[in-house]
Structures are given as structure tokens and as C-alpha cells.
PDB file of C-alpha atoms in Angstrom:
ATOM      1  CA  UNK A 149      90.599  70.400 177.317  1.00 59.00           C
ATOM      2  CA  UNK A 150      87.564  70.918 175.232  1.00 68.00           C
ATOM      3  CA  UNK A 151      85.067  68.276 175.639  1.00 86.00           C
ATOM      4  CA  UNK A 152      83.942  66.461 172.086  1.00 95.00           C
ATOM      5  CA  UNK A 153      81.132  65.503 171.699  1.00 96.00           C
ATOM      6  CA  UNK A 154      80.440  62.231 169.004  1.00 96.00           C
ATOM      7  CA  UNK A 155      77.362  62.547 166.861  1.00 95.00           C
ATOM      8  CA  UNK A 156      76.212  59.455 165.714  1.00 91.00           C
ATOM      9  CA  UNK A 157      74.507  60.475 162.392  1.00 89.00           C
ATOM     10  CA  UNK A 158      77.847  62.605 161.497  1.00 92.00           C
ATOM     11  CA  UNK A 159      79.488  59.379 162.793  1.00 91.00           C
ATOM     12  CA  UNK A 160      77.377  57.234 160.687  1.00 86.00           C
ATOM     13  CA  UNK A 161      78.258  58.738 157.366  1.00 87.00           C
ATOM     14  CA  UNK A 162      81.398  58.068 157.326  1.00 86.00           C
ATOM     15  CA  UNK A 163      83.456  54.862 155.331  1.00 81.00           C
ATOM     16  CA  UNK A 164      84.397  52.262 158.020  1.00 78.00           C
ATOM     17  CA  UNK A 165      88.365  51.382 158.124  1.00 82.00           C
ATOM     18  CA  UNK A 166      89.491  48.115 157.450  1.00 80.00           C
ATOM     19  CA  UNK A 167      91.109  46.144 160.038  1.00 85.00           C
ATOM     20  CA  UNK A 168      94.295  46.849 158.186  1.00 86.00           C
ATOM     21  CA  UNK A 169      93.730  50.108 157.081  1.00 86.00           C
ATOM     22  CA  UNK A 170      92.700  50.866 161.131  1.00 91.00           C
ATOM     23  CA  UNK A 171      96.146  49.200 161.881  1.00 93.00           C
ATOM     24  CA  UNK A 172      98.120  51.235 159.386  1.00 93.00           C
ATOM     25  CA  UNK A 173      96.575  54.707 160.622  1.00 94.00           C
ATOM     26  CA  UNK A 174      97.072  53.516 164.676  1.00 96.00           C
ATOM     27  CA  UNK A 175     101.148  52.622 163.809  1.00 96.00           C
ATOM     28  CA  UNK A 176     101.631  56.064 161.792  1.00 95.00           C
ATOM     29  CA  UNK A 177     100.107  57.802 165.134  1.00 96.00           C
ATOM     30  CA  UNK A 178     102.236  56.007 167.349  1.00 96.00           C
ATOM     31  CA  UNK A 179     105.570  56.641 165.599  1.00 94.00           C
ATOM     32  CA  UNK A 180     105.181  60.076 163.849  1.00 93.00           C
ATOM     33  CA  UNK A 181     102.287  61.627 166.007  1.00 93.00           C
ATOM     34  CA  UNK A 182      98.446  62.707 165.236  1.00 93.00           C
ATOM     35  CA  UNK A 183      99.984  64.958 162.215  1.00 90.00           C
ATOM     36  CA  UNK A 184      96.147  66.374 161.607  1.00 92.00           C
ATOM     37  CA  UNK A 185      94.486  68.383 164.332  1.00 95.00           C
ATOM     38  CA  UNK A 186      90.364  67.239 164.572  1.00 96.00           C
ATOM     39  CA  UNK A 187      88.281  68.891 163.284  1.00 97.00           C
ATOM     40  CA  UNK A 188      84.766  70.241 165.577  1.00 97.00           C
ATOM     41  CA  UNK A 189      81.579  72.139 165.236  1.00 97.00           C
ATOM     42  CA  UNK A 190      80.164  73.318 168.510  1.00 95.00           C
ATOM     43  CA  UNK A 191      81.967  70.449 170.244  1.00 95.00           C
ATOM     44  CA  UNK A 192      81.002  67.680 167.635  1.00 97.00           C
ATOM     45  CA  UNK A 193      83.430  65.830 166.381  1.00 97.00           C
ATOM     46  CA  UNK A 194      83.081  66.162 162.229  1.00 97.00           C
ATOM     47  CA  UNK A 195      86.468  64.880 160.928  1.00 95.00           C
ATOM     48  CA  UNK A 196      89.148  62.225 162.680  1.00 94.00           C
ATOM     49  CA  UNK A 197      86.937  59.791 164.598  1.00 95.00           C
ATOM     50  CA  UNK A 198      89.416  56.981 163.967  1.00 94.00           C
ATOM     51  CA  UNK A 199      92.431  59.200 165.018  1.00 95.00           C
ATOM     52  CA  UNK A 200      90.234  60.489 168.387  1.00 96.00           C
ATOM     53  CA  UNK A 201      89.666  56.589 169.125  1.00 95.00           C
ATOM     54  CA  UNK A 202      93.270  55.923 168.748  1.00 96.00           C
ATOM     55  CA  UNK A 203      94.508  59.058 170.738  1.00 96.00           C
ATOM     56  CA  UNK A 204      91.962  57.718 173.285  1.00 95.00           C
ATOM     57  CA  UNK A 205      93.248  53.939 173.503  1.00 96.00           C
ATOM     58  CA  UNK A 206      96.726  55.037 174.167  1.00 96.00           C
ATOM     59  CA  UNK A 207      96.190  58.555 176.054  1.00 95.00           C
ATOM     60  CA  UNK A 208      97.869  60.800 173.903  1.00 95.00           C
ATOM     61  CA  UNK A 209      97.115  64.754 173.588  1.00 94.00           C
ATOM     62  CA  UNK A 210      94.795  65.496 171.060  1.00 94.00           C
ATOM     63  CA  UNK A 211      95.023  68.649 168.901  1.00 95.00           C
ATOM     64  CA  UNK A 212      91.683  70.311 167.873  1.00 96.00           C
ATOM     65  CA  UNK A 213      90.368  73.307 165.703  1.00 96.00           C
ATOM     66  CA  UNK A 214      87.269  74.663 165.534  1.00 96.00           C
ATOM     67  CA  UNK A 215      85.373  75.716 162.193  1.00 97.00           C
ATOM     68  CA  UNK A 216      81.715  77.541 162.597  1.00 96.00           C
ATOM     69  CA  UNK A 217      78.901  76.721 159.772  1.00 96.00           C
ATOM     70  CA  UNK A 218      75.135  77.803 159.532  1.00 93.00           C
ATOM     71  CA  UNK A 219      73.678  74.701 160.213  1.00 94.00           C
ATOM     72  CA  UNK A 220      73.588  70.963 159.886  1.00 95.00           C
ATOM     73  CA  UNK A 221      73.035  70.810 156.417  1.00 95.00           C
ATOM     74  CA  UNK A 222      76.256  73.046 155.961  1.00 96.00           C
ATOM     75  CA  UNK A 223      78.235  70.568 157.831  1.00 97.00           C
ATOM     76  CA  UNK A 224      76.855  67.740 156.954  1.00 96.00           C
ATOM     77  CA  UNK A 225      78.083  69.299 153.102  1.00 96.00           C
ATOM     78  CA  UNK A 226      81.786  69.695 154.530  1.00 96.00           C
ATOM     79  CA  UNK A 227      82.010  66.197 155.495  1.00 95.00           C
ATOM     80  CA  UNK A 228      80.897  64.947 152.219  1.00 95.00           C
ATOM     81  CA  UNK A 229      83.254  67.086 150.282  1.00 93.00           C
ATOM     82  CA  UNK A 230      86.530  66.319 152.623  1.00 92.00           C
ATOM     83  CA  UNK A 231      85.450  62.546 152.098  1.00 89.00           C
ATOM     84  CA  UNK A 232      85.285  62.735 148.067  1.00 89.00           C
ATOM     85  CA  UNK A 233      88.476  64.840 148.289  1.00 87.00           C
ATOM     86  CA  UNK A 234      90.142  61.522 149.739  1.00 78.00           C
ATOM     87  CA  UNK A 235      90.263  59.514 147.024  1.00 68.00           C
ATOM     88  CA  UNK A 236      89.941  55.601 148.377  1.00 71.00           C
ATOM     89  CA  UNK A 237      86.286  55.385 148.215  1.00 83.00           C
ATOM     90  CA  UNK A 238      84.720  53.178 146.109  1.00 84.00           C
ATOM     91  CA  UNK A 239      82.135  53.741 143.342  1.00 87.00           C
ATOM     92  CA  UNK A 240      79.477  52.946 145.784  1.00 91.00           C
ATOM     93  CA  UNK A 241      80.409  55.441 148.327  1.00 91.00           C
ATOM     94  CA  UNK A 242      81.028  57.835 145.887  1.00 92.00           C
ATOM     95  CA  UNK A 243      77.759  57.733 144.809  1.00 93.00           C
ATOM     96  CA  UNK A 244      75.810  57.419 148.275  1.00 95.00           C
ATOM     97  CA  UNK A 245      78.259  60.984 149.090  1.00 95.00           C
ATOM     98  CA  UNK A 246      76.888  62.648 146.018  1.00 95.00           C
ATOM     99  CA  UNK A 247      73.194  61.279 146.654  1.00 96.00           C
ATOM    100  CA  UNK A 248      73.548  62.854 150.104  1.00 96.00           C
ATOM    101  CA  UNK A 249      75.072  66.191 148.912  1.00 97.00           C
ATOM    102  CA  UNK A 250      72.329  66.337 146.688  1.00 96.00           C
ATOM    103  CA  UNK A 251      69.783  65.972 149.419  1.00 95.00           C
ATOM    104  CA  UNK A 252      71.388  68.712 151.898  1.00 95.00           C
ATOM    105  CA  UNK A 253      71.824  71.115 149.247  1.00 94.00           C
ATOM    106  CA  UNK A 254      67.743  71.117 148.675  1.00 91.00           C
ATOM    107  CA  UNK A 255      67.119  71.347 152.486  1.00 91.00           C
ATOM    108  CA  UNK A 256      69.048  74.256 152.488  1.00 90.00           C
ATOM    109  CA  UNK A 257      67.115  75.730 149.944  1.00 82.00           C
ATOM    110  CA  UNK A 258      63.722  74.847 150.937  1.00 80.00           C
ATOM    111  CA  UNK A 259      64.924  76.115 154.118  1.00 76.00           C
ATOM    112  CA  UNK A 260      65.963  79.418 153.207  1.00 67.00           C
ATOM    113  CA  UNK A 261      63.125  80.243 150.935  1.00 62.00           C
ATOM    114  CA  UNK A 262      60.280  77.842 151.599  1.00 57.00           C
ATOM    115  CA  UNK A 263      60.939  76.627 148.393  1.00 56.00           C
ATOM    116  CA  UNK A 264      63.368  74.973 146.050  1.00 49.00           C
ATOM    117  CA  UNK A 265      64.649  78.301 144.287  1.00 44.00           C
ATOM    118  CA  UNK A 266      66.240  76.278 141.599  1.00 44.00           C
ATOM    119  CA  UNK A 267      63.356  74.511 140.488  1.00 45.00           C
ATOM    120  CA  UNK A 268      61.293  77.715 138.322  1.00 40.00           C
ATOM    121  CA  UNK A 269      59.179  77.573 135.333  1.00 37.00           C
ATOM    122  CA  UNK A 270      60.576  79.397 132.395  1.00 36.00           C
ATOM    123  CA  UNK A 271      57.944  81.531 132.410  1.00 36.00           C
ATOM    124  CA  UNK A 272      59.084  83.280 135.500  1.00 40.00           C
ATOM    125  CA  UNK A 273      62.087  84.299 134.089  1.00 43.00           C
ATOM    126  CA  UNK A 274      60.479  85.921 131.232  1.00 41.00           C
ATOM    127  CA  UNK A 275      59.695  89.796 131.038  1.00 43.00           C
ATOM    128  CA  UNK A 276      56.683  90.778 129.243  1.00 46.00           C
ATOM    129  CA  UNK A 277      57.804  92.727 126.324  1.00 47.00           C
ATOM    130  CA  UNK A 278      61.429  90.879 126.152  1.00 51.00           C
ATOM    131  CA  UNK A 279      62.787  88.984 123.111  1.00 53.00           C
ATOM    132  CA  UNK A 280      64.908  87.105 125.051  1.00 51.00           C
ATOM    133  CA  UNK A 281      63.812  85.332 128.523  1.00 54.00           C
ATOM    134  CA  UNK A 282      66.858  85.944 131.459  1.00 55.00           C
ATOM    135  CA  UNK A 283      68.786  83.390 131.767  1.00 53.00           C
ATOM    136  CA  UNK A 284      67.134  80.543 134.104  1.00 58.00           C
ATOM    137  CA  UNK A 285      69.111  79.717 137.490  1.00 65.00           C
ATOM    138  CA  UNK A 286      70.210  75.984 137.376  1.00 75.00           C
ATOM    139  CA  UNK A 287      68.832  73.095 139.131  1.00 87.00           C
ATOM    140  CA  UNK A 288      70.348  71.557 142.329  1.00 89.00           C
ATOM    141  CA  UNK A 289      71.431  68.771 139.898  1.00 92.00           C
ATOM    142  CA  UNK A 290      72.940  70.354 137.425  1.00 93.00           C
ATOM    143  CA  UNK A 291      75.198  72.490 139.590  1.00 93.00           C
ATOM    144  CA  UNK A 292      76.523  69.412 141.631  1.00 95.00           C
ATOM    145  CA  UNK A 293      76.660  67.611 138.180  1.00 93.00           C
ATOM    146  CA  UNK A 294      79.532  70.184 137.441  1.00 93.00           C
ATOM    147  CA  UNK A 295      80.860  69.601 140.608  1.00 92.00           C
ATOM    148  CA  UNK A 296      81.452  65.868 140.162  1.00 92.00           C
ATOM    149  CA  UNK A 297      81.855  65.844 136.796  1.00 89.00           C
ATOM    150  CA  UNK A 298      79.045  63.579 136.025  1.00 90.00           C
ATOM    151  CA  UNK A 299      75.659  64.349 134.075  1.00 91.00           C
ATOM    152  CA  UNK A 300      72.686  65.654 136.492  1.00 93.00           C
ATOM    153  CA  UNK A 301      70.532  62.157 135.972  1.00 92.00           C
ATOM    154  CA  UNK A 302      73.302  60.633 137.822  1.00 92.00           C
ATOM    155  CA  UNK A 303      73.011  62.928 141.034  1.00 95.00           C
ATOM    156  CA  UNK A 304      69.522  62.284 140.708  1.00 94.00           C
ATOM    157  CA  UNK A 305      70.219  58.537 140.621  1.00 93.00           C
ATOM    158  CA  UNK A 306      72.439  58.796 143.435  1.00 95.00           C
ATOM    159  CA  UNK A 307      70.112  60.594 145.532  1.00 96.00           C
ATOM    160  CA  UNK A 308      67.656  57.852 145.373  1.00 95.00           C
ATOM    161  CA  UNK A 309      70.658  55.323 146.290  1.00 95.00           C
ATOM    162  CA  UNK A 310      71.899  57.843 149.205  1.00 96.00           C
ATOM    163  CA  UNK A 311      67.645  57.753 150.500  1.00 95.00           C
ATOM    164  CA  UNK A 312      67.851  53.733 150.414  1.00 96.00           C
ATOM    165  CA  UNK A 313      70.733  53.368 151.828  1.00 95.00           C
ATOM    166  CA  UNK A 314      69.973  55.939 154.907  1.00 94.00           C
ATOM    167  CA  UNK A 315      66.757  54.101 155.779  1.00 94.00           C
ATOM    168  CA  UNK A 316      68.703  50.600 155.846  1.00 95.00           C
ATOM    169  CA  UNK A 317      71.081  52.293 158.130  1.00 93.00           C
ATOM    170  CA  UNK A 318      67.848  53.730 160.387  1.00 91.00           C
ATOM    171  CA  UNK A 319      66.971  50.272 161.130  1.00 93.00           C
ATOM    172  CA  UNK A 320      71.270  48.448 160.859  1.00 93.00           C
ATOM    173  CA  UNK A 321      74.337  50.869 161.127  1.00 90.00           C
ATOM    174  CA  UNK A 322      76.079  47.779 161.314  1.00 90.00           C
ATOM    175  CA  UNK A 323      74.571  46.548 157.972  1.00 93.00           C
ATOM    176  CA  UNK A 324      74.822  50.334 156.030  1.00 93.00           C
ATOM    177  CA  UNK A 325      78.556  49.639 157.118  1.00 89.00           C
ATOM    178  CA  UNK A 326      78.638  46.749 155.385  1.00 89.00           C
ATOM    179  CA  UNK A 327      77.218  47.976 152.110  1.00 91.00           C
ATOM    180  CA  UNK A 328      79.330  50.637 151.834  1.00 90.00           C
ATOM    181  CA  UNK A 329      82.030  48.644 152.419  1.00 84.00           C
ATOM    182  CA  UNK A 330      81.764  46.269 150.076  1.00 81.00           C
ATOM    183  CA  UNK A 331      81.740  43.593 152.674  1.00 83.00           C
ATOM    184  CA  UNK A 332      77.834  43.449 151.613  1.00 87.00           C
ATOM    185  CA  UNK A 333      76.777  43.348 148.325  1.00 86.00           C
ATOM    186  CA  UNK A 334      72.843  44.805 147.052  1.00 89.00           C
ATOM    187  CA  UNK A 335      72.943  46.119 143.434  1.00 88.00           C
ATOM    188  CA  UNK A 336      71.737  49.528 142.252  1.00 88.00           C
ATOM    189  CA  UNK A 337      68.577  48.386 140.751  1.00 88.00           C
ATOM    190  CA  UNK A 338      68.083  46.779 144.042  1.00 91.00           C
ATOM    191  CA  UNK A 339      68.876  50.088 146.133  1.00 93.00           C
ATOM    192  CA  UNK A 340      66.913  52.103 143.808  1.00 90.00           C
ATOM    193  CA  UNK A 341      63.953  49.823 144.085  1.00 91.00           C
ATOM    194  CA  UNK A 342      64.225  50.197 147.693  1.00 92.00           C
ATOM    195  CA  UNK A 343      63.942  53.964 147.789  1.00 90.00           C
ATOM    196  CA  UNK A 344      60.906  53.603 146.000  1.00 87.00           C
ATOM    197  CA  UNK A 345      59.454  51.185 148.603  1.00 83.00           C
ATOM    198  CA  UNK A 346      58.007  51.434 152.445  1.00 88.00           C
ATOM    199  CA  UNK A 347      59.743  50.792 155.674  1.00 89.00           C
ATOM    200  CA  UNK A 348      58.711  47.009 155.809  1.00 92.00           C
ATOM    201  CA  UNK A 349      60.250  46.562 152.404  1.00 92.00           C
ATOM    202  CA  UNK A 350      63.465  48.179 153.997  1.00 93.00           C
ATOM    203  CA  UNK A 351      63.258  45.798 157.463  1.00 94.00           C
ATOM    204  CA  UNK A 352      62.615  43.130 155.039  1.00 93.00           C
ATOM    205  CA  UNK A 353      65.763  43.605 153.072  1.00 93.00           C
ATOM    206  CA  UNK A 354      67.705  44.207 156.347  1.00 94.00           C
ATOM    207  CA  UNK A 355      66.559  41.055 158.184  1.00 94.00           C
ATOM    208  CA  UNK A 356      67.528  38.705 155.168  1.00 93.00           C
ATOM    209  CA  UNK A 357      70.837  40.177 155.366  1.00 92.00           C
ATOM    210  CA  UNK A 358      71.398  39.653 158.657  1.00 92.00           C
ATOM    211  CA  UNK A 359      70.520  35.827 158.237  1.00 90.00           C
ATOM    212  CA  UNK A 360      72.632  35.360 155.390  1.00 88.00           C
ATOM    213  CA  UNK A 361      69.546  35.068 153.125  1.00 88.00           C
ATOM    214  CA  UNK A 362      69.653  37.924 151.094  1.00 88.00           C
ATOM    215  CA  UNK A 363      71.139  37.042 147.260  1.00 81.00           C
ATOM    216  CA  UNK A 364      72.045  39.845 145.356  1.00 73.00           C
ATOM    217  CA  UNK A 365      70.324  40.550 142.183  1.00 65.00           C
ATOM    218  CA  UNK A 366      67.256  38.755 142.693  1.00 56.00           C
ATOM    219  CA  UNK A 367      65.342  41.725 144.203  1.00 48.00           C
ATOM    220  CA  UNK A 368      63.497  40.956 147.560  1.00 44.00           C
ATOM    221  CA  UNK A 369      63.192  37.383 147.340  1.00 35.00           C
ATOM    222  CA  UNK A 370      65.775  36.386 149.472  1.00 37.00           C
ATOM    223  CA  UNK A 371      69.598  37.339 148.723  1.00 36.00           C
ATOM    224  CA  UNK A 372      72.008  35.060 150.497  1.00 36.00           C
ATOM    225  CA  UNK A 373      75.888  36.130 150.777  1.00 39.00           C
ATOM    226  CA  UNK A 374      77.224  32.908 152.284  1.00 39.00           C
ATOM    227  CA  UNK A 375      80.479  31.958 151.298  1.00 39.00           C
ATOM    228  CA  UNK A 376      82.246  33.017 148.630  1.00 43.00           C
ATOM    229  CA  UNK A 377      85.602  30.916 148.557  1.00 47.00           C
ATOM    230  CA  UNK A 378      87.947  34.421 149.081  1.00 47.00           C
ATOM    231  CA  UNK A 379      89.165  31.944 152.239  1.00 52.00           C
ATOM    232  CA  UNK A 380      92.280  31.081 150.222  1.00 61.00           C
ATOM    233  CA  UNK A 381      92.658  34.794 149.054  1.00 64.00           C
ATOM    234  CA  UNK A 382      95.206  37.451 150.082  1.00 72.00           C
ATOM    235  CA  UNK A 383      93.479  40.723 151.150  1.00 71.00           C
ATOM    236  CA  UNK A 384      94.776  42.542 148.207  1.00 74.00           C
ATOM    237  CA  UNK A 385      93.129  40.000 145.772  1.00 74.00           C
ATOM    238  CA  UNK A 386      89.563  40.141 147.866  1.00 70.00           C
ATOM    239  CA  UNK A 387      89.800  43.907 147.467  1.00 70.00           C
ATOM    240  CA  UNK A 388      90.831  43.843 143.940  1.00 79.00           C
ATOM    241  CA  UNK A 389      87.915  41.601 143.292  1.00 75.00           C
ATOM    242  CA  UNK A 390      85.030  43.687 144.969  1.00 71.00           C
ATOM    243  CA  UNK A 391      86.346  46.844 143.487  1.00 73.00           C
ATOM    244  CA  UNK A 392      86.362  45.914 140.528  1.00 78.00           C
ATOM    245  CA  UNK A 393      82.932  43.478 140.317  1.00 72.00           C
ATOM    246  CA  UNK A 394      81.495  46.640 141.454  1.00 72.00           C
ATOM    247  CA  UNK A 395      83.023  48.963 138.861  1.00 75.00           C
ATOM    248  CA  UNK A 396      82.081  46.512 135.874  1.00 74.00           C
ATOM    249  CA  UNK A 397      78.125  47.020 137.750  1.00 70.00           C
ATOM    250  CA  UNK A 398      78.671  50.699 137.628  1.00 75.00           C
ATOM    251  CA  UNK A 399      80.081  51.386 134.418  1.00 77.00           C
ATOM    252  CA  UNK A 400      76.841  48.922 132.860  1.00 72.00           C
ATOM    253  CA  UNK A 401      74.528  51.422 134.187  1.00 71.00           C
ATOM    254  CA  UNK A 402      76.293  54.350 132.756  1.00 74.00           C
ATOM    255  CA  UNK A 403      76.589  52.970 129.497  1.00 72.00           C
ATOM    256  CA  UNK A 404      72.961  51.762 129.200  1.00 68.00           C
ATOM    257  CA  UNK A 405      72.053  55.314 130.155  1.00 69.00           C
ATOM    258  CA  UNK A 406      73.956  56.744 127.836  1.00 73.00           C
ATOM    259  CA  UNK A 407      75.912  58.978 130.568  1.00 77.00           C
ATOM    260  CA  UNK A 408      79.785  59.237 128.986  1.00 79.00           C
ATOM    261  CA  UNK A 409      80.340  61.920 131.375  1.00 77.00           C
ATOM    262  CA  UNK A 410      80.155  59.994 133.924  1.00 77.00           C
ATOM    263  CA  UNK A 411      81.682  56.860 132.376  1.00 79.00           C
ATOM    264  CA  UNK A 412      84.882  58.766 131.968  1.00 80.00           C
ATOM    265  CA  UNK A 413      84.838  60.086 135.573  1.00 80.00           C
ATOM    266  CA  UNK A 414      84.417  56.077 137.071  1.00 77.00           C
ATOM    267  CA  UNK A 415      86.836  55.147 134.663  1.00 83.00           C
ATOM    268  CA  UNK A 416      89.254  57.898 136.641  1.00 79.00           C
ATOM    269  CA  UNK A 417      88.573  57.027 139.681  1.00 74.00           C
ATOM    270  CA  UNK A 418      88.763  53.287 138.814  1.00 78.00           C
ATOM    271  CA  UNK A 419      92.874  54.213 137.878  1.00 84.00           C
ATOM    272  CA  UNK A 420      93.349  55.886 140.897  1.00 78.00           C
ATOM    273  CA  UNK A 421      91.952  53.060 143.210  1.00 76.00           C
ATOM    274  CA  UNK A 422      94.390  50.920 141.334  1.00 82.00           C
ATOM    275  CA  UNK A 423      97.185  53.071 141.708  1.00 80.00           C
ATOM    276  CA  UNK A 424      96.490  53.103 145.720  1.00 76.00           C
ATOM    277  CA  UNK A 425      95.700  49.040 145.617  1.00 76.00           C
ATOM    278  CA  UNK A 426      98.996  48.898 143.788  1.00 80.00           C
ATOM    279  CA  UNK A 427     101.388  51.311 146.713  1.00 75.00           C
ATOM    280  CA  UNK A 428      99.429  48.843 149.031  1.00 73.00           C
ATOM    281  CA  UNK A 429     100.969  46.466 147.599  1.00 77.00           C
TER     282      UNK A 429
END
């Protein structure tokens, strides 16, 4: 059998399973099978790490099929687009995915050409002697802006959020995990502040979150999730509660920006998270 090899920033990328959800997934596998085959690059495992963990724990064959990309970058792409495609991700995921996409994509670029070929001065489209300029190539932004359905400040936005959020998890997997999650909570304006700051700022952020002394919305000075009485709380009612604290947080930011576009696509997404929540049920 092929070896497969785990890679932990392709590891690292991807949403963490609930408990329940993990519990779910490992039942289905042990009554009906590993339906999926996994999915490799090179002999680096890029889609089903919780199935391969579960085929592991009870020694059952394990399917594969290979797929061949130009680089990193590319696959790195692949894994954020077959993660959007899913649709139980929250808003915050959402955005660090399209944040991330936005950040390959340029790589690429500036890869290819030694510069971002997206980014030109009207001028260089013009031709001396021409009424009309050609027609300029699009940014980076505005092309994935199409994609998501969601205006091109917004991929900008989430690009900053996807460059905070990477540097947390340099320093705390564990505590980028969280964040993503949900189990965590830092604001936008917080994130987006921190991707404007230096790696101290990051640690600093980090280390009050591991001591339970980090308090959401009040910046760096200390933001402290201790308890927050969901003791007495069933787990649909916890998860009902984040997703939607955290959709009221997005949707503010759209609407103070002005961005219907992409108020209309949270609102979407919003419905189908409820529909899921609801077969969950």
C-alpha cells in the first residue's frame, strides 16, 4: 500500500470536527464503509484526514486516488475550494478560506511572472494613437470576488483576517483551532488589528488566551473567555448561539461597509447552516 504522508500545514488548514460530528463520521464508516476514497498529492494526504484516522483506529483498508498539481499554492487552492464547497463552515471560516485563497492566488502570480500581473496601471493598457484603452485584466480581488459572490474589499478584508489568523496558529495550532471553531472567540476588528501588528503583539494575544485572560472586544488588553453559563445547554443550543452571535458580528461589518453583495451571500449561508442545525436536530 502506498505510504501517506501527513503534512501538517495542509493538516492545519483544515476545520476541526466536533466530538459529535467526529462520532457521527466514525459510526457511518463502521456500518456503511469509507464511501470516499482519500485524496493525495505526491503521497500527502490533502483531503480525509478524519476518515484516514478512523480507518487507522480500527484497521480497515483504505482506498486512495491520486491527483497531480503544479505546486503548493495549486493545492493548497484545491483544499480551500473542496472546503467552501461543503457547506457547514461558519462565517469565520469562510472568510479565513477566502483570505487564504486570496493569498495563494498572488503567490502564484508573483511566482510565475515576478510580478503581480493583475495589478497594471491603465496606462499600460493603452496604445498610443487608440481612442479606446484595451480592456484592463482584473485584479486578484475582483476575480475571487466573483467567485464568492462577495464585493473585492471583502477578499481584501479577509486576507488580512486569513494573515492574523496564520501567525496565531505559527505560535498555537491548538488555539487557531479554537478560533475557527468558535470554541474561541476574537472579533474582526481584533483579527484585523492583529495583521497589522508584530509577532509579540501576536504571542501576546496567544498567551492571554491560553490563560483565560483574553476578553473579546477590548483589543489587547486582556480578553478573558471564562465561563459562559452554556453548562445547562444542549449542544444544539451552544451551537445555535455561537453561529449566530457571530453572524449578527458579520453582517454589522457588511452593512457599515456598505457591502450588500456580500450581506446577501452571509445571509445564504446563514439559511443553510440552519437548515443543517435543524436535520441535526
Amino acid at each position: 500500500m502506498q505510504e501517506i504522508i501527513i503534512d501538517k500545514e495542509f493538516e492545519r488548514i483544515l476545520p476541526k470536527l466536533d466530538e459529535q460530528t467526529y462520532a457521527w463520521l466514525e459510526e457511518s464508516i463502521l456500518e456503511y464503509g469509507c464511501r470516499e476514497p482519500l485524496v493525495l498529492w505526491n503521497g500527502i494526504l490533502i483531503d480525509g484526514h478524519n476518515r484516514y484516522s478512523i480507518l487507522q483506529k480500527h484497521n480497515l483498508p483504505i482506498n486512495t486516488v491520486n491527483m497531480e498539481f503544479d505546486s503548493r499554492d495549486d493545492v493548497l487552492i484545491w483544499i480551500i475550494s473542496t472546503q467552501v464547497s461543503r457547506r457547514n463552515l461558519n462565517p469565520l471560516q469562510l472568510s479565513f478560506y477566502r483570505g487564504m485563497h486570496y493569498n495563494a492566488d498572488k503567490r502564484i502570480v508573483t511566482n510565475a511572472t515576478g510580478k503581480n500581473q493583475y495589478v497594471e496601471k491603465e496606462s499600460e493598457n493603452e496604445v498610443e494613437g487608440q481612442n479606446d484603452p484595451q480592456p484592463k485584466k482584473q485584479s486578484t480581488a475582483d476575480n475571487l470576488a466573483k467567485q464568492y459572490k462577495v464585493s473585492p474589499k471583502t477578499i481584501k478584508r479577509d486576507a488580512q483576517l486569513a494573515n492574523a489568523i496564520s501567525a496565531i496558529g505559527e505560535i498555537s495550532p491548538d488555539v487557531k483551532m479554537d478560533i475557527l471553531s468558535g470554541a474561541t472567540h476574537i472579533t474582526r476588528k481584533q483579527l484585523h488589528e492583529l495583521s497589522n501588528g508584530n509577532d509579540e503583539d501576536v504571542s501576546d494575544i496567544v498567551d492571554k488566551i491560553v490563560n483565560g485572560t483574553f476578553e473579546s472586544g477590548k483589543g489587547g488588553s486582556g480578553i478573558g473567555s471564562g465561563s459562559t453559563g452554556t453548562d445547562s445547554l444542549k449542544p444544539w443550543e451552544i451551537q445555535f448561539s455561537k453561529m449566530t452571535n457571530e453572524f449578527r458580528h458579520v453582517l454589522r461589518d457588511y452593512a457599515k461597509a456598505d457591502d450588500t453583495e456580500s450581506v446577501r451571500t452571509a445571509l445564504k449561508q446563514y439559511i443553510g447552516m440552519l437548515e443543517d442545525l435543524y436535520k441535526s436536530i
